[in-house]
Coordinates of C-alpha atoms in Angstrom, one line a residue:
M1 CA 80.1 95.7 116.0
S2 CA 83.3 98.0 116.3
P3 CA 84.2 101.4 115.9
E4 CA 86.8 101.0 113.0
L5 CA 84.4 98.9 110.9
E6 CA 81.6 101.0 111.1
Y7 CA 84.0 103.4 108.9
I8 CA 84.4 100.9 106.6
I9 CA 81.1 98.8 106.1
P10 CA 78.5 100.5 104.2
E11 CA 75.2 101.4 106.0
Y12 CA 73.2 98.7 104.6
L13 CA 75.4 96.4 105.7
R14 CA 75.4 97.7 109.2
Y15 CA 71.6 98.0 109.1
W16 CA 71.5 93.9 108.3
Y17 CA 73.7 93.2 111.1
S18 CA 71.9 95.1 113.8
V19 CA 68.2 93.8 112.8
G20 CA 69.2 90.3 112.7
F21 CA 69.0 87.3 110.8
D22 CA 65.5 86.7 111.5
K23 CA 64.0 89.5 109.8
F24 CA 67.0 89.3 107.1
I25 CA 65.0 85.9 106.2
R26 CA 62.0 87.7 106.7
V27 CA 62.6 89.9 104.0
F28 CA 64.3 88.1 101.6
W29 CA 62.4 85.0 102.0
Y30 CA 61.6 84.9 97.5
F31 CA 65.5 84.5 96.9
I32 CA 66.1 82.3 99.6
I33 CA 63.5 79.8 99.0
F34 CA 63.2 79.8 95.4
E35 CA 66.0 81.4 93.5
L36 CA 68.9 80.2 96.1
T37 CA 67.8 76.6 96.2
R38 CA 67.6 76.6 92.0
Y39 CA 70.2 78.4 90.9
I40 CA 73.3 77.7 93.4
M41 CA 72.8 74.5 94.9
A42 CA 70.9 72.8 92.0
D43 CA 73.9 74.2 90.0
F44 CA 76.9 72.9 92.1
V45 CA 75.1 69.3 93.3
I46 CA 75.0 68.8 89.5
A47 CA 78.0 70.3 88.7
G48 CA 80.1 68.0 91.2
W49 CA 78.0 65.0 89.7
Y50 CA 79.0 65.4 86.4
Y51 CA 82.5 66.4 87.3
L52 CA 82.4 62.9 89.5
F53 CA 81.3 60.9 86.8
K54 CA 83.3 62.0 83.8
N55 CA 85.8 59.5 83.1
D56 CA 82.8 57.1 82.8
R57 CA 81.2 59.9 80.6
K58 CA 83.8 59.8 78.6
E59 CA 84.3 56.2 77.8
K60 CA 80.6 56.1 76.6
W61 CA 81.5 59.3 74.8
E62 CA 84.7 57.3 73.3
K63 CA 82.8 53.9 72.2
A64 CA 79.5 55.9 70.5
R65 CA 82.2 58.4 68.4
R66 CA 83.4 55.0 67.2
A67 CA 80.4 53.5 66.6
F68 CA 79.4 56.6 64.9
W69 CA 82.5 57.1 62.5
S70 CA 82.1 53.6 62.1
E71 CA 78.5 53.9 60.1
N72 CA 79.5 57.6 59.1
P73 CA 75.6 58.0 58.4
F74 CA 73.7 59.8 55.7
V75 CA 72.6 63.2 57.3
S76 CA 70.6 66.1 56.0
V77 CA 71.3 69.5 57.1
I78 CA 68.3 71.9 56.6
I79 CA 68.0 75.7 57.2
P80 CA 64.5 77.2 56.9
G81 CA 64.3 81.0 57.0
K82 CA 63.4 84.4 55.5
N83 CA 65.8 87.3 54.1
E84 CA 68.9 85.3 55.1
G85 CA 70.7 85.4 51.8
K86 CA 73.6 87.4 53.0
H87 CA 74.0 84.5 55.8
L88 CA 74.2 82.0 53.6
F89 CA 78.1 82.0 51.7
K90 CA 79.6 82.6 55.5
L91 CA 76.8 79.5 56.5
T92 CA 78.2 77.3 54.1
K93 CA 81.6 78.3 54.5
S94 CA 81.5 77.1 58.3
L95 CA 79.6 73.4 57.2
A96 CA 82.4 73.2 54.5
E97 CA 84.7 72.9 57.7
Q98 CA 83.0 70.6 59.7
T99 CA 85.0 67.2 60.8
F100 CA 81.8 65.2 59.4
Q101 CA 81.0 66.0 55.8
N102 CA 78.5 62.7 55.0
F103 CA 75.4 65.0 54.9
E104 CA 73.2 67.4 52.0
L105 CA 72.6 71.0 52.8
I106 CA 69.3 72.0 52.1
I107 CA 68.2 75.2 52.1
V108 CA 64.1 76.9 52.1
D109 CA 63.4 79.9 51.1
D110 CA 59.9 81.4 52.9
G111 CA 59.0 84.2 50.7
S112 CA 61.8 86.2 51.0
D113 CA 61.7 89.9 49.6
D114 CA 65.4 90.7 49.2
E115 CA 68.1 88.8 46.7
T116 CA 67.6 85.2 48.9
P117 CA 66.4 83.5 45.8
I118 CA 69.3 84.6 43.5
I119 CA 71.7 84.0 46.3
G120 CA 70.6 80.6 47.0
K121 CA 70.2 79.2 43.2
N122 CA 73.8 80.8 43.0
L123 CA 74.9 78.8 45.6
E124 CA 72.8 75.4 44.7
K125 CA 74.6 75.7 40.7
R126 CA 77.9 76.4 42.3
G127 CA 77.3 72.9 44.5
L128 CA 77.7 74.6 47.7
I129 CA 74.5 73.7 48.4
D130 CA 72.5 70.4 47.6
L131 CA 69.0 71.5 47.1
F132 CA 67.4 75.4 47.2
L133 CA 63.8 75.5 47.6
R134 CA 61.6 78.4 47.5
N135 CA 57.7 79.0 49.0
D136 CA 56.7 81.9 46.9
M137 CA 53.9 83.0 49.3
R138 CA 55.4 82.7 53.1
G139 CA 54.0 80.4 55.4
G140 CA 56.2 80.4 58.3
K141 CA 59.1 78.9 59.7
A142 CA 57.6 75.4 60.3
S143 CA 56.3 75.3 56.9
A144 CA 59.7 75.7 55.3
A145 CA 61.0 72.9 58.2
N146 CA 58.1 70.5 56.6
L147 CA 59.2 71.5 53.0
A148 CA 63.0 70.5 53.6
L149 CA 61.6 67.7 55.4
R150 CA 60.1 66.5 52.7
F151 CA 62.9 66.1 50.4
S152 CA 65.1 65.0 53.2
K153 CA 67.2 61.5 52.5
G154 CA 69.7 62.0 55.9
K155 CA 69.0 59.1 58.8
Y156 CA 69.3 62.0 60.8
I157 CA 68.1 65.9 60.7
V158 CA 70.1 68.6 61.3
H159 CA 68.1 72.2 61.7
L160 CA 70.3 75.1 61.8
D161 CA 69.7 78.8 61.6
A162 CA 71.2 80.6 59.0
D163 CA 72.8 83.3 60.6
C164 CA 75.0 80.8 62.9
S165 CA 78.5 79.6 62.7
F166 CA 80.0 76.3 64.6
D167 CA 82.8 74.6 66.0
R168 CA 84.9 72.4 63.6
E169 CA 83.2 69.5 65.9
A170 CA 79.6 70.8 66.2
I171 CA 78.0 68.8 63.5
E172 CA 79.9 65.4 64.4
N173 CA 79.6 65.9 68.4
I174 CA 75.6 66.4 68.2
L175 CA 74.6 63.9 66.6
I176 CA 77.3 61.1 69.1
P177 CA 74.7 61.2 71.5
F178 CA 72.7 58.8 69.4
F179 CA 75.1 56.5 69.8
I180 CA 74.6 56.2 73.3
D181 CA 71.5 55.3 74.0
E182 CA 68.6 54.7 71.0
K183 CA 66.4 56.1 72.4
I184 CA 67.5 59.5 72.0
G185 CA 64.8 60.6 69.5
A186 CA 66.7 64.4 69.9
V187 CA 69.7 66.3 70.8
G188 CA 70.3 70.1 71.6
G189 CA 73.7 72.4 70.7
N190 CA 74.8 74.6 73.0
V191 CA 74.0 78.2 71.8
K192 CA 76.2 81.2 72.9
V193 CA 76.6 84.7 71.6
R194 CA 78.7 85.9 68.9
N195 CA 78.0 89.5 68.8
A196 CA 78.8 90.2 73.0
D197 CA 80.8 92.9 71.6
E198 CA 78.3 95.1 70.2
S199 CA 76.1 96.5 72.9
L200 CA 75.5 95.9 76.6
C201 CA 72.1 94.4 75.4
A202 CA 74.0 91.8 73.6
R203 CA 76.7 90.8 76.5
L204 CA 73.7 90.5 79.4
Q205 CA 72.2 88.3 76.9
A206 CA 75.7 86.3 76.5
I207 CA 75.9 85.6 80.1
E208 CA 72.4 84.7 79.8
Y209 CA 72.8 82.2 77.7
L210 CA 75.6 80.6 79.7
K211 CA 73.8 80.5 82.6
T212 CA 70.8 79.2 81.1
I213 CA 71.8 77.0 78.0
S214 CA 75.3 76.5 78.3
V215 CA 74.8 75.1 82.4
G216 CA 71.1 75.4 82.9
R217 CA 70.4 73.0 80.1
I218 CA 73.3 70.5 81.1
I219 CA 71.4 69.9 84.1
S220 CA 67.8 69.5 82.7
S221 CA 69.6 67.1 80.4
Q222 CA 70.9 65.4 83.6
L223 CA 67.9 65.2 85.4
G224 CA 66.0 63.9 82.2
I225 CA 63.8 67.3 81.9
Y226 CA 65.2 68.9 79.3
K227 CA 62.4 70.1 77.5
I228 CA 63.8 72.4 74.3
I229 CA 65.8 71.7 71.2
S230 CA 66.7 75.0 70.0
G231 CA 65.7 75.8 66.4
A232 CA 69.3 77.8 66.0
F233 CA 71.1 74.4 66.2
G234 CA 69.1 70.9 67.0
A235 CA 69.6 67.2 65.3
F236 CA 66.5 64.6 65.2
R237 CA 66.0 61.1 64.5
S238 CA 64.2 61.4 60.8
D239 CA 62.2 58.4 61.6
V240 CA 61.4 60.4 65.2
I241 CA 60.4 63.4 63.7
D242 CA 58.3 61.8 60.5
S243 CA 56.4 59.9 63.1
I244 CA 55.3 63.0 64.8
K245 CA 54.5 64.6 61.1
G246 CA 57.2 67.2 61.9
W247 CA 56.4 70.6 63.2
D248 CA 53.4 72.3 64.2
I249 CA 52.5 75.8 62.5
G250 CA 53.5 79.0 65.4
P251 CA 55.6 80.7 67.5
G252 CA 57.7 78.6 70.1
L253 CA 57.7 75.7 67.5
D254 CA 61.2 74.8 69.2
G255 CA 59.8 73.9 72.5
D256 CA 56.6 72.4 71.1
I257 CA 58.4 70.0 69.0
T258 CA 60.9 68.9 71.8
V259 CA 57.6 67.8 73.6
K260 CA 55.9 65.9 70.9
I261 CA 59.1 64.2 70.5
R262 CA 59.2 63.6 74.6
K263 CA 55.5 62.4 74.9
S264 CA 55.9 60.3 71.6
G265 CA 58.7 57.9 74.1
F266 CA 62.0 59.1 73.1
K267 CA 64.4 60.9 75.5
T268 CA 65.4 64.5 74.5
V269 CA 69.1 65.3 75.4
F270 CA 71.7 68.2 75.5
E271 CA 75.2 68.0 74.0
P272 CA 77.3 71.0 76.0
S273 CA 80.3 70.4 73.1
A274 CA 78.1 70.7 70.3
V275 CA 78.9 74.8 70.1
C276 CA 77.0 76.7 68.0
L277 CA 77.7 81.1 67.6
T278 CA 74.8 83.2 66.8
N279 CA 73.9 87.0 67.2
A280 CA 71.7 88.2 69.9
P281 CA 69.8 91.2 69.7
S282 CA 71.7 94.2 70.1
K283 CA 69.0 96.7 70.8
F284 CA 66.7 96.1 73.7
K285 CA 63.5 97.3 71.8
V286 CA 64.3 94.2 69.4
L287 CA 65.0 91.9 72.5
T288 CA 61.9 93.0 74.0
K289 CA 59.8 91.7 71.2
Q290 CA 61.6 88.5 70.8
R291 CA 61.3 87.8 74.3
L292 CA 57.4 88.8 74.4
R293 CA 57.2 86.3 71.7
W294 CA 59.1 83.0 73.2
D295 CA 57.0 84.0 76.6
K296 CA 53.7 84.2 75.0
S297 CA 54.8 80.5 73.8
I298 CA 55.3 79.1 77.2
I299 CA 51.6 79.5 77.8
R300 CA 50.3 78.6 74.6
F301 CA 51.9 75.0 74.6
R302 CA 53.4 74.2 78.2
V303 CA 50.1 75.3 79.4
R304 CA 47.5 75.2 76.9
K305 CA 48.6 72.8 74.2
H306 CA 50.3 70.2 75.9
K307 CA 48.3 70.2 79.3
D308 CA 47.6 66.7 78.7
V309 CA 51.2 65.7 80.6
Y310 CA 49.9 66.8 84.0
L311 CA 46.9 64.5 83.4
P312 CA 46.7 60.8 84.8
S313 CA 46.6 58.6 81.7
E314 CA 48.0 55.7 80.0
N315 CA 50.4 57.7 78.1
F316 CA 51.4 59.3 81.0
R317 CA 55.1 59.8 82.2
W318 CA 56.7 61.3 85.5
S319 CA 59.5 62.7 83.7
N320 CA 57.5 65.1 81.2
F321 CA 55.3 65.8 84.3
F322 CA 58.4 67.4 85.6
A323 CA 60.1 68.8 82.6
L324 CA 56.9 70.9 81.7
F325 CA 55.7 71.5 85.4
E326 CA 59.5 72.9 86.3
N327 CA 59.3 75.2 83.2
V328 CA 55.8 76.4 84.0
F329 CA 56.7 77.1 88.1
Y330 CA 59.7 79.0 87.8
N331 CA 58.9 81.2 84.8
V332 CA 55.0 81.7 85.2
I333 CA 53.9 80.9 88.7
L334 CA 57.4 82.3 90.3
D335 CA 56.5 85.4 88.5
I336 CA 53.2 86.3 89.9
T337 CA 54.5 84.9 93.4
W338 CA 57.3 87.5 92.9
W339 CA 54.5 90.6 92.3
F340 CA 52.6 89.3 95.6
Y341 CA 56.7 89.4 97.2
M342 CA 57.0 93.1 95.9
M343 CA 53.4 94.1 97.3
D344 CA 54.5 92.5 100.7
L345 CA 57.9 94.5 100.8
I346 CA 55.8 97.7 99.7
F347 CA 53.0 97.1 102.1
N348 CA 55.3 96.0 105.2
F349 CA 58.8 97.7 104.6
A350 CA 58.6 100.9 102.7
G351 CA 60.5 102.6 105.2
S352 CA 63.6 100.2 105.2
L353 CA 64.0 100.0 101.1
K354 CA 66.9 102.0 101.0
Y355 CA 68.6 98.8 103.1
I356 CA 66.4 96.2 101.2
I357 CA 67.8 97.2 97.4
P358 CA 71.2 97.6 97.6
M359 CA 71.2 94.5 99.5
N360 CA 69.4 92.6 96.7
I361 CA 71.5 94.3 94.2
T362 CA 74.5 92.5 96.2
I363 CA 72.4 89.3 96.9
Y364 CA 72.1 88.6 93.2
T365 CA 76.0 90.2 92.1
I366 CA 77.3 87.4 94.5
V367 CA 74.9 84.7 93.2
G368 CA 75.5 85.7 89.4
F369 CA 79.7 85.3 90.5
M370 CA 79.2 81.8 91.6
Q371 CA 76.5 80.9 88.4
M372 CA 79.7 82.3 86.7
T373 CA 82.4 80.3 88.1
S374 CA 80.2 77.0 87.6
T375 CA 80.1 77.8 84.0
Y376 CA 83.9 77.1 84.0
I377 CA 83.4 73.8 84.6
Y378 CA 81.7 73.4 81.6
S379 CA 83.2 76.3 79.5
E380 CA 85.6 75.5 76.0
R381 CA 85.8 79.5 75.8
R382 CA 86.9 80.5 79.2
K383 CA 89.5 83.1 78.2
E384 CA 87.0 84.5 75.8
E385 CA 84.3 84.5 78.5
L386 CA 86.5 86.5 81.4
K387 CA 85.5 89.8 79.4
L388 CA 81.8 89.6 80.7
W389 CA 82.6 89.2 84.0
P390 CA 82.6 93.1 84.6
Y391 CA 79.0 93.4 83.5
V392 CA 77.6 90.5 86.1
P393 CA 76.6 93.0 88.8
M394 CA 73.9 94.2 86.0
M395 CA 72.4 90.5 85.4
S396 CA 70.5 91.3 88.9
I397 CA 68.5 94.4 86.4
Y398 CA 68.4 93.0 83.8
T399 CA 67.1 89.7 84.7
G400 CA 65.8 90.2 88.4
T401 CA 63.3 93.2 87.0
Y402 CA 63.4 93.5 82.8
L403 CA 63.2 90.1 81.8
R404 CA 60.8 89.6 84.6
L405 CA 58.7 92.6 83.6
V406 CA 58.4 91.6 79.7
R407 CA 57.4 87.7 80.8
S408 CA 54.7 89.5 82.9
V409 CA 53.2 91.5 79.8
A410 CA 53.4 88.6 77.9
Y411 CA 51.6 86.0 79.9
I412 CA 49.0 88.7 80.4
H413 CA 48.6 88.9 76.4
E414 CA 48.2 84.9 76.2
F415 CA 45.9 84.5 78.9
I416 CA 43.3 86.7 78.1
W417 CA 43.5 87.5 74.3
K418 CA 45.8 85.0 73.0
K419 CA 47.8 87.5 71.3
S420 CA 50.6 85.3 69.8
Y421 CA 48.4 84.4 67.1
D422 CA 48.8 87.9 66.3
D423 CA 52.5 87.5 66.2
P424 CA 53.6 88.9 62.7
W425 CA 56.5 86.5 63.4
N426 CA 53.9 84.4 61.6
P427 CA 52.1 84.7 58.7
V428 CA 48.6 85.5 59.5
K429 CA 47.1 82.3 57.4
S430 CA 49.4 80.4 59.0
S431 CA 48.3 81.4 62.8
S432 CA 44.9 81.5 61.4
Q433 CA 45.0 77.5 60.5
A434 CA 46.9 77.0 63.8
K435 CA 44.2 78.6 65.9
A436 CA 41.5 76.2 64.0
N437 CA 43.6 73.5 64.9
G438 CA 44.8 74.2 68.4
F439 CA 48.4 74.4 67.5

């Protein structure tokens, strides 16, 4: 390296240049083996494939769209929730602006202690919703969704969260895939963060959602291993959801019902053009509680309840095996591996940490920008999402350290103590029943 370059290039980069490629591989093996392959190579390979066949996909879409409008199916839109009264009027307004209008709107109040009953009954009286139902005693979100299901009349069920808003063609677009393939049992919508301007916490989640939902779920859907229909915005064939007896009790019910549908022999797919906007937690304290619940559900449902997908049987399907194995491998097994990786660095390279840490941040920042570039292939909000780019360097700490620590705590709690049954998100009576029935 020339003397001129030594004054320009940071010391830690000069260090890695001097020690050579072999040591670089030895130190950053975790990133090279697991994360480079998954988050960069897979993203761009699938993105290229997605772009290559866009015309064929467009033809199928237009044909399905004509069939959809020709049938104009009756649909049930259901919104279960607690203390959601403040969101209901905005929700009805958003739905009234949809291009597709042949639906009934059913809202279930799950034992709210705010003014939701008054607001809901008022909206029903004014004809802004078709049916307002109430559980006087809280039964949990699954219980409320199943109540709505009993009263629904639609050929398809669209499940929404009350605090969401939707692009004008969202309901139409989430239903069209059913007319592409009759084996599709459920379709997931594209959930994006609406309140990214509120805080750093919300901005980082907005970037995370773009990577893991807007792009990550396109990839898993293309590979046939899409495994979670978001409760914020998902559509189901009513005959399929009836055949599996609706939602089971407990946190993580979105992923649970998706696996149930896949195990019953139907496909689950993701539709990126069906866009839903939601408010993400704006404080890390609230986000931590949310992610602890989400991560405990991986152990409860992916490892324990649905362990039969990993075992040979007459109903065994490789697609279901890989869908759940990929989820468990990259979230649970690699989380454990990461701790061994950290010990490897501390015990064997403690003296080089001042060079390893900045290099690690540099690598993940470059990868982060590469991933953000891949989101532009799919995004319909490129201008709005451009404001998130300055926060990409922080993602190495957010996803690489903070979320990993939260996951580790959640896994320990669930593996050892089955803490998901104690989560206040679900009523005690429902959790007790779920535990007794193995849900």
